[in-house]
Amino acid sequence: MFSKLFIANRGEIAVRIVRACRDLGIRSVVGYSEADRDSLAVQLADESICIGPGPSAKSYLNIPNIITAALLTGCEAVHPGYGFLSENPYLPEICEHCGIVFVGPPAESLREMGDKARARERMASVGVPTVPGTNRALRNLAEAREIAASIGYPVILKAAMGGGGRGMRVARNEAELSHYYPLAEAEAETAFARADLYLEKYIERPRHVEVQVLADRHGTTLDLGTRDCSTQRRYQKVIEEAPAPALPAATLQSIAEDAVRGAAAIGYVNAGTVEFLVDGEGRYYFIEMNTRLQVEHPVTEELTGVDLVRQQIRIAAGEPIELPDREPSGHVIECRVTAEDPERDFRPVVGTVTAYRPPGGPGIRVDSHLWAGYTIPPYYDSLLAKIIARGRNRDEAIARLDRALAETVIEGVVTTVPFLRRLLASPDFRDRNLHTEAVRSLLAEAR
Ligand code: ADP
């Protein structure tokens, strides 16, 4: 096992990794930007080192600075967390050249799954169902029109290198497709430095169901069950739960088996998530694989009792996965509390948190980097805390999560806590009528 590990991330996930290191007896070093000098991760880690100015491009995305900092501090491994460099194949490659272990999959998996059109092709080739569409980048608008006509409208244009719910456009007819095509291309080029687009059939009111997989270098690839992340705003997850409710056991099993088969087929190693959409008839289709730890990993941890970050580090050190020591039990729901103003179209807000009182009590876990006096920097995402509730069943988990949200005090900045309580109370959510457009309908009703 490693004796020292470098954390190339910030916020709650940096804190989460510091904690996993402590539990494993590994010294942690946090690489922080100038804007994160006082962060909780810096306070809790064994050591910290500045990796550059506030803007991410100069710090959390700056590979030379990160590698230098890891070498200077004598770290044997780098954990990338999620976002930032976590899916950038150059990081594991350069780590390897410098004799540092990357806590994640091989660069080749990042490459194969990072191009989502190629990922679709790969999964389809081993019999994993994919949404009807193209398995390679579209050549031009004429080709997009031809394919859309053959699979039928509506269709969704997606950036091959896309992520974070960005760069997707739904076209309901040929005129819309012609209008959106150049816009989507330009957006993809700006956001992901590659204009490549692909096209899928747009599934109406689908559910987002994903499978957590773990794979080690000793021949084990396994799944830790499903999560439902259908409660989304603008293609971004807001509430996640495990196991995915209201689906037949046979469907859940089949999705999990396909996820494991897909991961094994590409020689995947470490933790990953295979994402699917489920349509109104219960048919499911692969959409993408995330080759990293997910924001919503705690719901699986609480359901199964497996510490995923610990397993990631063990796997990277060449050790076998520790199998779960109990059956998954109960139901777990997580909500993402962000510094965004629902009254102003969820505009991110910055400021100083003047008071912070996290919730607690039976079944509650809080993953957060907040403290009273913390100033939210303007450069990064607006996640403040993940509140995770576990219950014997879904109703108990909802009741506990609502109790936790009611207890939560975050003063000084506007947060989404009241909005999350409204979502939890909505009849569709309570009745397990989950789909990706539910939040939009709820917000439209409130207007
Ligand atoms: P990203 O990598 O940006 O997260 P994904 O491919 O994972 O993009 O899709 C994110 C979300 O976008 C999905 O959870 C779903 O809500 C919506 N979406 C993606 N593809 C489709 C589709 N073919 N039909 C309907 N909704 C889709």
Short mmCIF file of C-alpha atoms and ligand atoms in Angstrom, two decimals:
data_model
loop_
_atom_site.label_atom_id
_atom_site.label_comp_id
_atom_site.label_asym_id
_atom_site.label_seq_id
_atom_site.Cartn_x
_atom_site.Cartn_y
_atom_site.Cartn_z
CA MET A 1 0.00 0.00 0.00
CA PHE A 2 1.06 3.58 -0.60
CA SER A 3 2.39 5.66 2.25
CA LYS A 4 1.54 9.06 0.73
CA LEU A 5 -1.14 10.09 -1.74
CA PHE A 6 -1.67 13.34 -3.65
CA ILE A 7 -5.20 14.75 -4.04
CA ALA A 8 -5.61 16.69 -7.29
CA ASN A 9 -9.02 18.12 -6.48
CA ARG A 10 -10.91 20.42 -4.13
CA GLY A 11 -14.19 20.85 -2.27
CA GLU A 12 -16.10 18.02 -0.70
CA ILE A 13 -14.43 15.32 -2.77
CA ALA A 14 -10.95 16.35 -1.61
CA VAL A 15 -12.21 16.05 1.97
CA ARG A 16 -13.72 12.64 1.15
CA ILE A 17 -10.38 11.39 -0.19
CA VAL A 18 -8.44 12.77 2.82
CA ARG A 19 -10.79 10.73 5.03
CA ALA A 20 -10.30 7.53 3.02
CA CYS A 21 -6.51 8.01 3.26
CA ARG A 22 -6.70 8.47 7.01
CA ASP A 23 -8.74 5.26 7.35
CA LEU A 24 -6.13 3.40 5.30
CA GLY A 25 -3.17 4.85 7.23
CA ILE A 26 -1.95 6.79 4.17
CA ARG A 27 -0.62 10.33 4.49
CA SER A 28 -2.58 12.75 2.32
CA VAL A 29 -1.31 15.80 0.47
CA VAL A 30 -3.82 18.26 -0.94
CA GLY A 31 -2.83 20.35 -3.95
CA TYR A 32 -4.77 23.60 -3.58
CA SER A 33 -5.26 26.72 -5.68
CA GLU A 34 -4.63 30.17 -4.21
CA ALA A 35 -8.41 30.54 -3.87
CA ASP A 36 -8.59 27.38 -1.70
CA ARG A 37 -5.81 28.20 0.76
CA ASP A 38 -8.22 27.96 3.72
CA SER A 39 -10.24 25.02 2.46
CA LEU A 40 -11.41 22.26 4.77
CA ALA A 41 -9.38 19.74 2.75
CA VAL A 42 -6.24 21.80 3.41
CA GLN A 43 -7.12 21.93 7.10
CA LEU A 44 -7.71 18.18 7.38
CA ALA A 45 -4.95 16.80 5.14
CA ASP A 46 -1.54 15.86 6.52
CA GLU A 47 0.14 18.25 4.11
CA SER A 48 -0.83 20.75 1.45
CA ILE A 49 0.91 22.51 -1.39
CA CYS A 50 -0.17 25.33 -3.70
CA ILE A 51 -0.59 24.31 -7.35
CA GLY A 52 -1.42 27.70 -8.86
CA PRO A 53 -3.87 30.61 -9.04
CA GLY A 54 -7.64 30.35 -8.62
CA PRO A 55 -8.77 29.79 -12.21
CA SER A 56 -8.89 26.00 -12.79
CA ALA A 57 -6.85 26.15 -16.00
CA LYS A 58 -3.93 27.41 -13.93
CA SER A 59 -4.25 25.01 -11.01
CA TYR A 60 -6.63 22.02 -10.92
CA LEU A 61 -6.22 21.49 -14.67
CA ASN A 62 -2.50 22.25 -14.72
CA ILE A 63 -0.83 18.85 -15.16
CA PRO A 64 2.81 20.07 -14.91
CA ASN A 65 2.08 21.85 -11.62
CA ILE A 66 0.22 18.86 -10.21
CA ILE A 67 2.91 16.35 -11.15
CA THR A 68 5.66 18.60 -9.82
CA ALA A 69 3.79 19.09 -6.55
CA ALA A 70 3.20 15.34 -6.19
CA LEU A 71 6.88 14.60 -6.81
CA LEU A 72 8.09 17.38 -4.51
CA THR A 73 5.96 16.09 -1.66
CA GLY A 74 7.08 12.50 -2.20
CA CYS A 75 3.67 11.09 -3.14
CA GLU A 76 3.43 7.64 -4.71
CA ALA A 77 -0.10 8.03 -6.05
CA VAL A 78 -2.48 10.70 -7.36
CA HIS A 79 -6.25 10.62 -6.83
CA PRO A 80 -8.04 12.89 -9.34
CA GLY A 81 -11.51 12.89 -7.67
CA TYR A 82 -14.25 13.76 -10.18
CA GLY A 83 -14.36 16.55 -12.77
CA PHE A 84 -11.13 18.47 -13.50
CA LEU A 85 -8.49 15.97 -14.78
CA SER A 86 -10.25 12.79 -13.70
CA GLU A 87 -11.09 11.70 -17.24
CA ASN A 88 -8.08 13.17 -19.02
CA PRO A 89 -5.89 10.34 -20.38
CA TYR A 90 -2.78 12.52 -20.26
CA LEU A 91 -2.76 12.49 -16.47
CA PRO A 92 -2.34 8.69 -16.08
CA GLU A 93 0.19 8.67 -18.94
CA ILE A 94 2.36 11.37 -17.43
CA CYS A 95 1.98 9.82 -13.97
CA GLU A 96 3.33 6.58 -15.38
CA HIS A 97 6.34 8.33 -16.92
CA CYS A 98 7.07 9.92 -13.54
CA GLY A 99 6.66 6.72 -11.53
CA ILE A 100 3.43 7.82 -9.85
CA VAL A 101 0.36 5.58 -9.67
CA PHE A 102 -2.88 7.08 -11.02
CA VAL A 103 -5.87 6.11 -8.88
CA GLY A 104 -8.21 5.30 -11.75
CA PRO A 105 -8.49 3.24 -14.91
CA PRO A 106 -5.83 2.85 -17.60
CA ALA A 107 -5.44 5.79 -20.03
CA GLU A 108 -6.83 3.60 -22.80
CA SER A 109 -10.17 3.19 -20.98
CA LEU A 110 -10.37 6.96 -20.49
CA ARG A 111 -9.79 7.41 -24.20
CA GLU A 112 -12.24 4.75 -25.32
CA MET A 113 -15.08 5.86 -23.05
CA GLY A 114 -14.25 9.59 -23.31
CA ASP A 115 -15.36 9.57 -26.93
CA LYS A 116 -19.03 8.81 -26.39
CA ALA A 117 -19.73 7.80 -29.98
CA ARG A 118 -16.87 5.29 -29.80
CA ALA A 119 -18.08 4.11 -26.40
CA ARG A 120 -21.50 3.35 -27.89
CA GLU A 121 -19.88 1.30 -30.61
CA ARG A 122 -17.75 -0.61 -28.12
CA MET A 123 -20.72 -1.45 -25.91
CA ALA A 124 -22.93 -2.41 -28.86
CA SER A 125 -20.19 -4.78 -30.06
CA VAL A 126 -20.49 -6.82 -26.86
CA GLY A 127 -24.27 -6.89 -26.94
CA VAL A 128 -25.06 -4.04 -24.54
CA PRO A 129 -28.16 -2.24 -25.87
CA THR A 130 -27.55 1.37 -26.94
CA VAL A 131 -30.01 4.13 -27.90
CA PRO A 132 -30.63 4.01 -31.67
CA GLY A 133 -28.24 6.49 -33.27
CA THR A 134 -24.74 6.93 -34.66
CA ASN A 135 -21.67 5.11 -33.41
CA ARG A 136 -19.18 7.56 -34.81
CA ALA A 137 -18.90 11.29 -35.33
CA LEU A 138 -21.34 12.75 -37.86
CA ARG A 139 -19.76 13.97 -41.08
CA ASN A 140 -22.10 16.88 -41.69
CA LEU A 141 -25.66 18.13 -41.41
CA ALA A 142 -26.77 16.20 -44.49
CA GLU A 143 -25.72 12.93 -42.84
CA ALA A 144 -27.41 13.95 -39.57
CA ARG A 145 -30.65 14.61 -41.48
CA GLU A 146 -30.48 11.26 -43.22
CA ILE A 147 -29.94 9.36 -39.98
CA ALA A 148 -32.59 11.36 -38.11
CA ALA A 149 -35.09 10.57 -40.87
CA SER A 150 -34.33 6.87 -40.61
CA ILE A 151 -34.56 6.61 -36.79
CA GLY A 152 -37.40 9.16 -36.53
CA TYR A 153 -37.72 12.43 -34.63
CA PRO A 154 -37.22 13.65 -31.96
CA VAL A 155 -33.45 13.21 -31.88
CA ILE A 156 -30.75 14.58 -29.59
CA LEU A 157 -27.45 15.96 -30.87
CA LYS A 158 -24.61 15.30 -28.45
CA ALA A 159 -20.95 16.29 -28.32
CA ALA A 160 -18.74 13.19 -28.71
CA MET A 161 -16.38 14.53 -26.04
CA GLY A 162 -19.22 16.03 -23.97
CA GLY A 163 -19.89 15.83 -20.27
CA GLY A 164 -21.55 17.61 -17.39
CA GLY A 165 -24.85 17.76 -19.25
CA ARG A 166 -23.48 20.37 -21.64
CA GLY A 167 -23.64 20.57 -25.43
CA MET A 168 -26.87 18.61 -25.99
CA ARG A 169 -29.67 19.83 -28.27
CA VAL A 170 -33.03 18.18 -28.87
CA ALA A 171 -34.45 18.49 -32.39
CA ARG A 172 -38.12 17.66 -32.95
CA ASN A 173 -38.04 18.01 -36.74
CA GLU A 174 -35.71 18.61 -39.66
CA ALA A 175 -35.92 22.40 -39.39
CA GLU A 176 -34.80 22.27 -35.75
CA LEU A 177 -32.01 19.86 -36.59
CA SER A 178 -30.71 22.22 -39.30
CA HIS A 179 -30.92 25.13 -36.89
CA TYR A 180 -29.20 23.40 -33.96
CA TYR A 181 -26.49 21.51 -35.83
CA PRO A 182 -24.06 24.44 -36.32
CA LEU A 183 -24.81 25.75 -32.82
CA ALA A 184 -24.09 22.37 -31.23
CA GLU A 185 -20.89 22.06 -33.24
CA ALA A 186 -19.70 25.49 -32.12
CA GLU A 187 -20.61 24.73 -28.49
CA ALA A 188 -18.74 21.42 -28.61
CA GLU A 189 -15.67 23.08 -30.08
CA THR A 190 -15.66 25.78 -27.39
CA ALA A 191 -16.41 23.53 -24.43
CA PHE A 192 -14.56 20.34 -25.35
CA ALA A 193 -12.02 21.48 -27.97
CA ARG A 194 -13.54 19.05 -30.51
CA ALA A 195 -16.57 19.84 -32.65
CA ASP A 196 -17.52 16.16 -33.24
CA LEU A 197 -21.20 15.45 -32.76
CA TYR A 198 -23.22 12.28 -32.72
CA LEU A 199 -26.91 11.70 -32.72
CA GLU A 200 -29.32 9.58 -30.71
CA LYS A 201 -33.03 9.01 -30.71
CA TYR A 202 -34.44 11.33 -28.03
CA ILE A 203 -36.26 9.22 -25.50
CA GLU A 204 -39.25 11.02 -24.00
CA ARG A 205 -39.39 11.26 -20.22
CA PRO A 206 -36.77 8.55 -19.64
CA ARG A 207 -35.34 7.42 -16.35
CA HIS A 208 -31.61 7.62 -15.75
CA VAL A 209 -30.41 4.40 -14.16
CA GLU A 210 -26.72 3.69 -13.66
CA VAL A 211 -24.62 0.85 -12.34
CA GLN A 212 -21.61 1.17 -10.05
CA VAL A 213 -18.86 -1.21 -11.10
CA LEU A 214 -15.53 -2.09 -9.52
CA ALA A 215 -12.74 -4.01 -11.22
CA ASP A 216 -9.36 -5.06 -9.89
CA ARG A 217 -6.22 -6.50 -11.45
CA HIS A 218 -6.95 -9.97 -10.06
CA GLY A 219 -9.73 -10.76 -12.53
CA THR A 220 -12.69 -9.51 -10.52
CA THR A 221 -15.22 -7.18 -12.14
CA LEU A 222 -18.39 -6.73 -10.10
CA ASP A 223 -21.36 -4.45 -9.73
CA LEU A 224 -22.58 -2.78 -6.55
CA GLY A 225 -26.10 -2.32 -7.83
CA THR A 226 -28.06 0.45 -9.44
CA ARG A 227 -28.72 4.12 -8.72
CA ASP A 228 -31.55 6.20 -10.09
CA CYS A 229 -30.51 9.74 -11.03
CA SER A 230 -33.60 10.80 -12.95
CA THR A 231 -34.25 13.87 -10.84
CA GLN A 232 -32.22 16.30 -12.94
CA ARG A 233 -32.25 19.94 -13.90
CA ARG A 234 -30.82 20.73 -17.32
CA TYR A 235 -29.37 17.23 -17.64
CA GLN A 236 -27.60 17.60 -14.28
CA LYS A 237 -28.39 15.35 -11.37
CA VAL A 238 -30.07 16.88 -8.34
CA ILE A 239 -31.29 13.86 -6.35
CA GLU A 240 -29.89 10.33 -6.57
CA GLU A 241 -31.07 7.15 -4.93
CA ALA A 242 -30.19 3.49 -4.59
CA PRO A 243 -31.42 0.98 -5.45
CA ALA A 244 -33.27 2.29 -8.53
CA PRO A 245 -36.92 2.02 -7.43
CA ALA A 246 -40.00 0.75 -9.27
CA LEU A 247 -38.23 -1.51 -11.76
CA PRO A 248 -38.65 -5.30 -12.00
CA ALA A 249 -35.86 -7.27 -10.32
CA ALA A 250 -35.15 -8.99 -13.64
CA THR A 251 -34.52 -5.61 -15.34
CA LEU A 252 -32.20 -4.47 -12.56
CA GLN A 253 -30.26 -7.70 -12.77
CA SER A 254 -30.00 -7.54 -16.51
CA ILE A 255 -28.78 -3.90 -16.47
CA ALA A 256 -26.15 -4.79 -13.87
CA GLU A 257 -24.99 -7.81 -15.88
CA ASP A 258 -24.68 -5.73 -19.04
CA ALA A 259 -22.69 -3.08 -17.16
CA VAL A 260 -20.25 -5.67 -15.83
CA ARG A 261 -19.94 -7.33 -19.25
CA GLY A 262 -19.25 -3.95 -20.89
CA ALA A 263 -16.65 -2.97 -18.29
CA ALA A 264 -14.92 -6.35 -18.48
CA ALA A 265 -14.88 -6.21 -22.30
CA ILE A 266 -12.81 -3.03 -22.32
CA GLY A 267 -10.41 -4.35 -19.67
CA TYR A 268 -11.66 -1.77 -17.20
CA VAL A 269 -9.87 -1.40 -13.87
CA ASN A 270 -10.91 0.64 -10.78
CA ALA A 271 -14.32 2.23 -10.04
CA GLY A 272 -16.58 3.24 -12.91
CA THR A 273 -20.21 3.91 -13.66
CA VAL A 274 -22.16 2.62 -16.63
CA GLU A 275 -25.11 4.88 -17.39
CA PHE A 276 -28.37 3.86 -19.03
CA LEU A 277 -31.70 5.42 -19.94
CA VAL A 278 -34.88 3.44 -19.32
CA ASP A 279 -37.92 4.20 -21.48
CA GLY A 280 -41.61 4.06 -20.57
CA GLU A 281 -41.79 0.38 -21.53
CA GLY A 282 -38.92 -0.61 -19.26
CA ARG A 283 -36.40 -1.03 -22.08
CA TYR A 284 -32.94 0.19 -21.22
CA TYR A 285 -30.11 1.60 -23.31
CA PHE A 286 -26.47 2.42 -22.59
CA ILE A 287 -25.65 6.15 -22.89
CA GLU A 288 -22.13 6.49 -21.51
CA MET A 289 -19.57 5.22 -19.04
CA ASN A 290 -18.02 7.54 -16.47
CA THR A 291 -14.49 6.39 -15.84
CA ARG A 292 -14.10 7.85 -12.36
CA LEU A 293 -15.72 8.22 -8.97
CA GLN A 294 -19.20 9.78 -9.22
CA VAL A 295 -20.52 12.67 -7.13
CA GLU A 296 -23.34 10.31 -6.05
CA HIS A 297 -21.08 7.46 -4.92
CA PRO A 298 -22.20 7.78 -1.25
CA VAL A 299 -25.66 6.34 -1.97
CA THR A 300 -24.03 3.10 -3.05
CA GLU A 301 -21.64 3.21 -0.09
CA GLU A 302 -24.49 3.58 2.38
CA LEU A 303 -26.56 0.88 0.68
CA THR A 304 -23.81 -1.71 0.42
CA GLY A 305 -21.43 -0.80 3.24
CA VAL A 306 -18.52 -0.64 0.74
CA ASP A 307 -16.14 2.32 0.97
CA LEU A 308 -15.62 3.06 -2.73
CA VAL A 309 -12.71 5.47 -2.32
CA ARG A 310 -10.90 2.91 -0.18
CA GLN A 311 -11.48 0.29 -2.88
CA GLN A 312 -10.19 2.68 -5.55
CA ILE A 313 -6.97 3.21 -3.65
CA ARG A 314 -6.55 -0.51 -2.90
CA ILE A 315 -7.12 -1.43 -6.54
CA ALA A 316 -4.59 1.19 -7.67
CA ALA A 317 -2.09 -0.33 -5.24
CA GLY A 318 -2.61 -3.71 -6.91
CA GLU A 319 -4.69 -5.22 -4.14
CA PRO A 320 -7.88 -7.20 -4.67
CA ILE A 321 -11.33 -5.69 -4.08
CA GLU A 322 -12.61 -6.29 -0.55
CA LEU A 323 -15.96 -7.94 -1.13
CA PRO A 324 -19.00 -6.49 0.67
CA ASP A 325 -19.40 -8.00 4.12
CA ARG A 326 -23.18 -7.65 4.12
CA GLU A 327 -26.14 -7.68 1.74
CA PRO A 328 -27.26 -4.27 0.42
CA SER A 329 -30.07 -3.11 2.66
CA GLY A 330 -32.74 -0.44 2.87
CA HIS A 331 -32.93 2.60 0.64
CA VAL A 332 -30.63 5.60 0.33
CA ILE A 333 -31.29 9.05 -1.16
CA GLU A 334 -28.82 11.88 -1.68
CA CYS A 335 -29.51 15.48 -2.59
CA ARG A 336 -27.01 18.04 -3.81
CA VAL A 337 -27.17 21.34 -1.96
CA THR A 338 -25.73 24.07 -4.16
CA ALA A 339 -25.09 27.81 -3.87
CA GLU A 340 -27.56 28.71 -6.59
CA ASP A 341 -30.56 30.99 -6.60
CA PRO A 342 -33.73 29.19 -7.79
CA GLU A 343 -35.45 32.59 -8.03
CA ARG A 344 -32.90 33.70 -10.62
CA ASP A 345 -32.85 30.64 -12.84
CA PHE A 346 -30.38 28.89 -10.53
CA ARG A 347 -27.67 31.45 -11.04
CA PRO A 348 -24.58 30.47 -9.01
CA VAL A 349 -23.95 32.73 -6.03
CA VAL A 350 -20.71 33.45 -4.21
CA GLY A 351 -20.16 34.93 -0.78
CA THR A 352 -19.19 34.02 2.75
CA VAL A 353 -21.03 31.37 4.73
CA THR A 354 -21.64 33.21 7.99
CA ALA A 355 -23.29 30.33 9.85
CA TYR A 356 -23.28 26.59 9.18
CA ARG A 357 -25.18 23.94 11.09
CA PRO A 358 -25.17 20.57 9.36
CA PRO A 359 -27.93 18.05 10.08
CA GLY A 360 -27.41 14.76 11.91
CA GLY A 361 -29.24 11.97 13.65
CA PRO A 362 -30.15 8.43 12.59
CA GLY A 363 -29.50 7.59 8.96
CA ILE A 364 -27.90 10.91 7.98
CA ARG A 365 -24.51 11.47 6.36
CA VAL A 366 -23.19 14.82 5.18
CA ASP A 367 -20.29 15.11 2.72
CA SER A 368 -19.31 18.77 2.67
CA HIS A 369 -16.37 21.16 2.77
CA LEU A 370 -18.30 23.96 4.47
CA TRP A 371 -17.43 25.72 7.70
CA ALA A 372 -18.74 28.95 9.23
CA GLY A 373 -16.56 31.69 7.78
CA TYR A 374 -15.86 29.85 4.52
CA THR A 375 -15.88 32.05 1.44
CA ILE A 376 -17.10 30.40 -1.77
CA PRO A 377 -14.60 31.18 -4.55
CA PRO A 378 -16.05 32.29 -7.90
CA TYR A 379 -14.06 29.81 -10.00
CA TYR A 380 -15.59 26.42 -9.36
CA ASP A 381 -18.88 24.54 -9.30
CA SER A 382 -21.52 25.51 -6.78
CA LEU A 383 -21.84 22.26 -4.81
CA LEU A 384 -21.88 22.99 -1.07
CA ALA A 385 -22.93 19.73 0.49
CA LYS A 386 -24.35 16.34 -0.25
CA ILE A 387 -26.92 15.22 2.29
CA ILE A 388 -27.47 11.50 2.27
CA ALA A 389 -30.31 9.74 4.09
CA ARG A 390 -30.67 6.06 4.67
CA GLY A 391 -33.91 4.34 5.71
CA ARG A 392 -35.29 0.84 5.98
CA ASN A 393 -37.36 1.70 2.93
CA ARG A 394 -37.78 4.60 0.51
CA ASP A 395 -40.46 6.40 2.53
CA GLU A 396 -38.27 6.38 5.61
CA ALA A 397 -35.29 7.66 3.60
CA ILE A 398 -37.44 10.52 2.21
CA ALA A 399 -38.72 11.41 5.70
CA ARG A 400 -35.18 11.44 7.11
CA LEU A 401 -33.82 13.47 4.22
CA ASP A 402 -36.57 16.03 4.72
CA ARG A 403 -35.84 16.13 8.43
CA ALA A 404 -32.15 16.71 7.62
CA LEU A 405 -32.89 19.49 5.13
CA ALA A 406 -35.16 21.17 7.69
CA GLU A 407 -32.33 21.08 10.25
CA THR A 408 -29.72 22.43 7.85
CA VAL A 409 -28.65 26.02 8.41
CA ILE A 410 -26.42 27.71 5.83
CA GLU A 411 -26.43 31.49 6.22
CA GLY A 412 -24.80 34.19 4.15
CA VAL A 413 -25.52 32.71 0.72
CA VAL A 414 -28.67 31.58 -1.08
CA THR A 415 -28.89 27.79 -1.35
CA THR A 416 -31.17 25.23 -2.97
CA VAL A 417 -32.32 23.72 0.35
CA PRO A 418 -35.95 24.99 0.09
CA PHE A 419 -36.12 23.89 -3.55
CA LEU A 420 -34.88 20.39 -2.63
CA ARG A 421 -37.57 20.11 0.04
CA ARG A 422 -40.19 20.99 -2.56
CA LEU A 423 -38.84 18.36 -4.91
CA LEU A 424 -38.90 15.70 -2.21
CA ALA A 425 -42.50 16.61 -1.36
CA SER A 426 -43.73 16.51 -4.96
CA PRO A 427 -46.31 13.77 -5.67
CA ASP A 428 -44.31 12.43 -8.64
CA PHE A 429 -41.20 11.93 -6.54
CA ARG A 430 -43.14 10.34 -3.66
CA ASP A 431 -45.03 8.05 -6.04
CA ARG A 432 -41.80 6.87 -7.72
CA ASN A 433 -42.95 8.45 -10.94
CA LEU A 434 -39.34 9.30 -11.76
CA HIS A 435 -38.24 10.77 -15.08
CA THR A 436 -35.73 13.33 -16.28
CA GLU A 437 -38.33 16.01 -17.07
CA ALA A 438 -40.07 16.01 -13.69
CA VAL A 439 -38.08 18.95 -12.31
CA ARG A 440 -38.86 21.08 -15.33
CA SER A 441 -42.59 20.34 -14.99
CA LEU A 442 -42.51 21.16 -11.30
CA LEU A 443 -40.71 24.47 -11.90
CA ALA A 444 -43.14 25.34 -14.70
CA GLU A 445 -46.11 24.65 -12.39
CA ALA A 446 -44.67 26.93 -9.72
CA ARG A 447 -44.55 29.83 -12.16
P1 ADP B 1 -23.21 13.97 -19.97
O1 ADP B 1 -21.99 13.18 -20.32
O2 ADP B 1 -23.12 15.39 -20.43
O3 ADP B 1 -23.65 13.82 -18.56
P2 ADP B 1 -25.13 11.95 -20.84
O4 ADP B 1 -25.00 11.27 -22.14
O5 ADP B 1 -24.71 11.20 -19.63
O6 ADP B 1 -24.38 13.36 -20.90
O7 ADP B 1 -26.63 12.42 -20.63
C1 ADP B 1 -27.01 13.24 -19.54
C2 ADP B 1 -28.51 13.33 -19.45
O8 ADP B 1 -29.06 13.84 -20.68
C3 ADP B 1 -29.22 12.00 -19.26
O9 ADP B 1 -29.25 11.61 -17.91
C4 ADP B 1 -30.61 12.33 -19.79
O10 ADP B 1 -31.35 13.09 -18.86
C5 ADP B 1 -30.30 13.22 -20.98
N1 ADP B 1 -30.16 12.41 -22.22
C6 ADP B 1 -29.01 11.97 -22.77
N2 ADP B 1 -29.26 11.25 -23.89
C7 ADP B 1 -30.60 11.23 -24.03
C8 ADP B 1 -31.49 10.61 -24.99
N3 ADP B 1 -31.03 9.90 -26.03
N4 ADP B 1 -32.82 10.78 -24.80
C9 ADP B 1 -33.30 11.51 -23.76
N5 ADP B 1 -32.52 12.10 -22.84
C10 ADP B 1 -31.18 11.97 -22.97
#
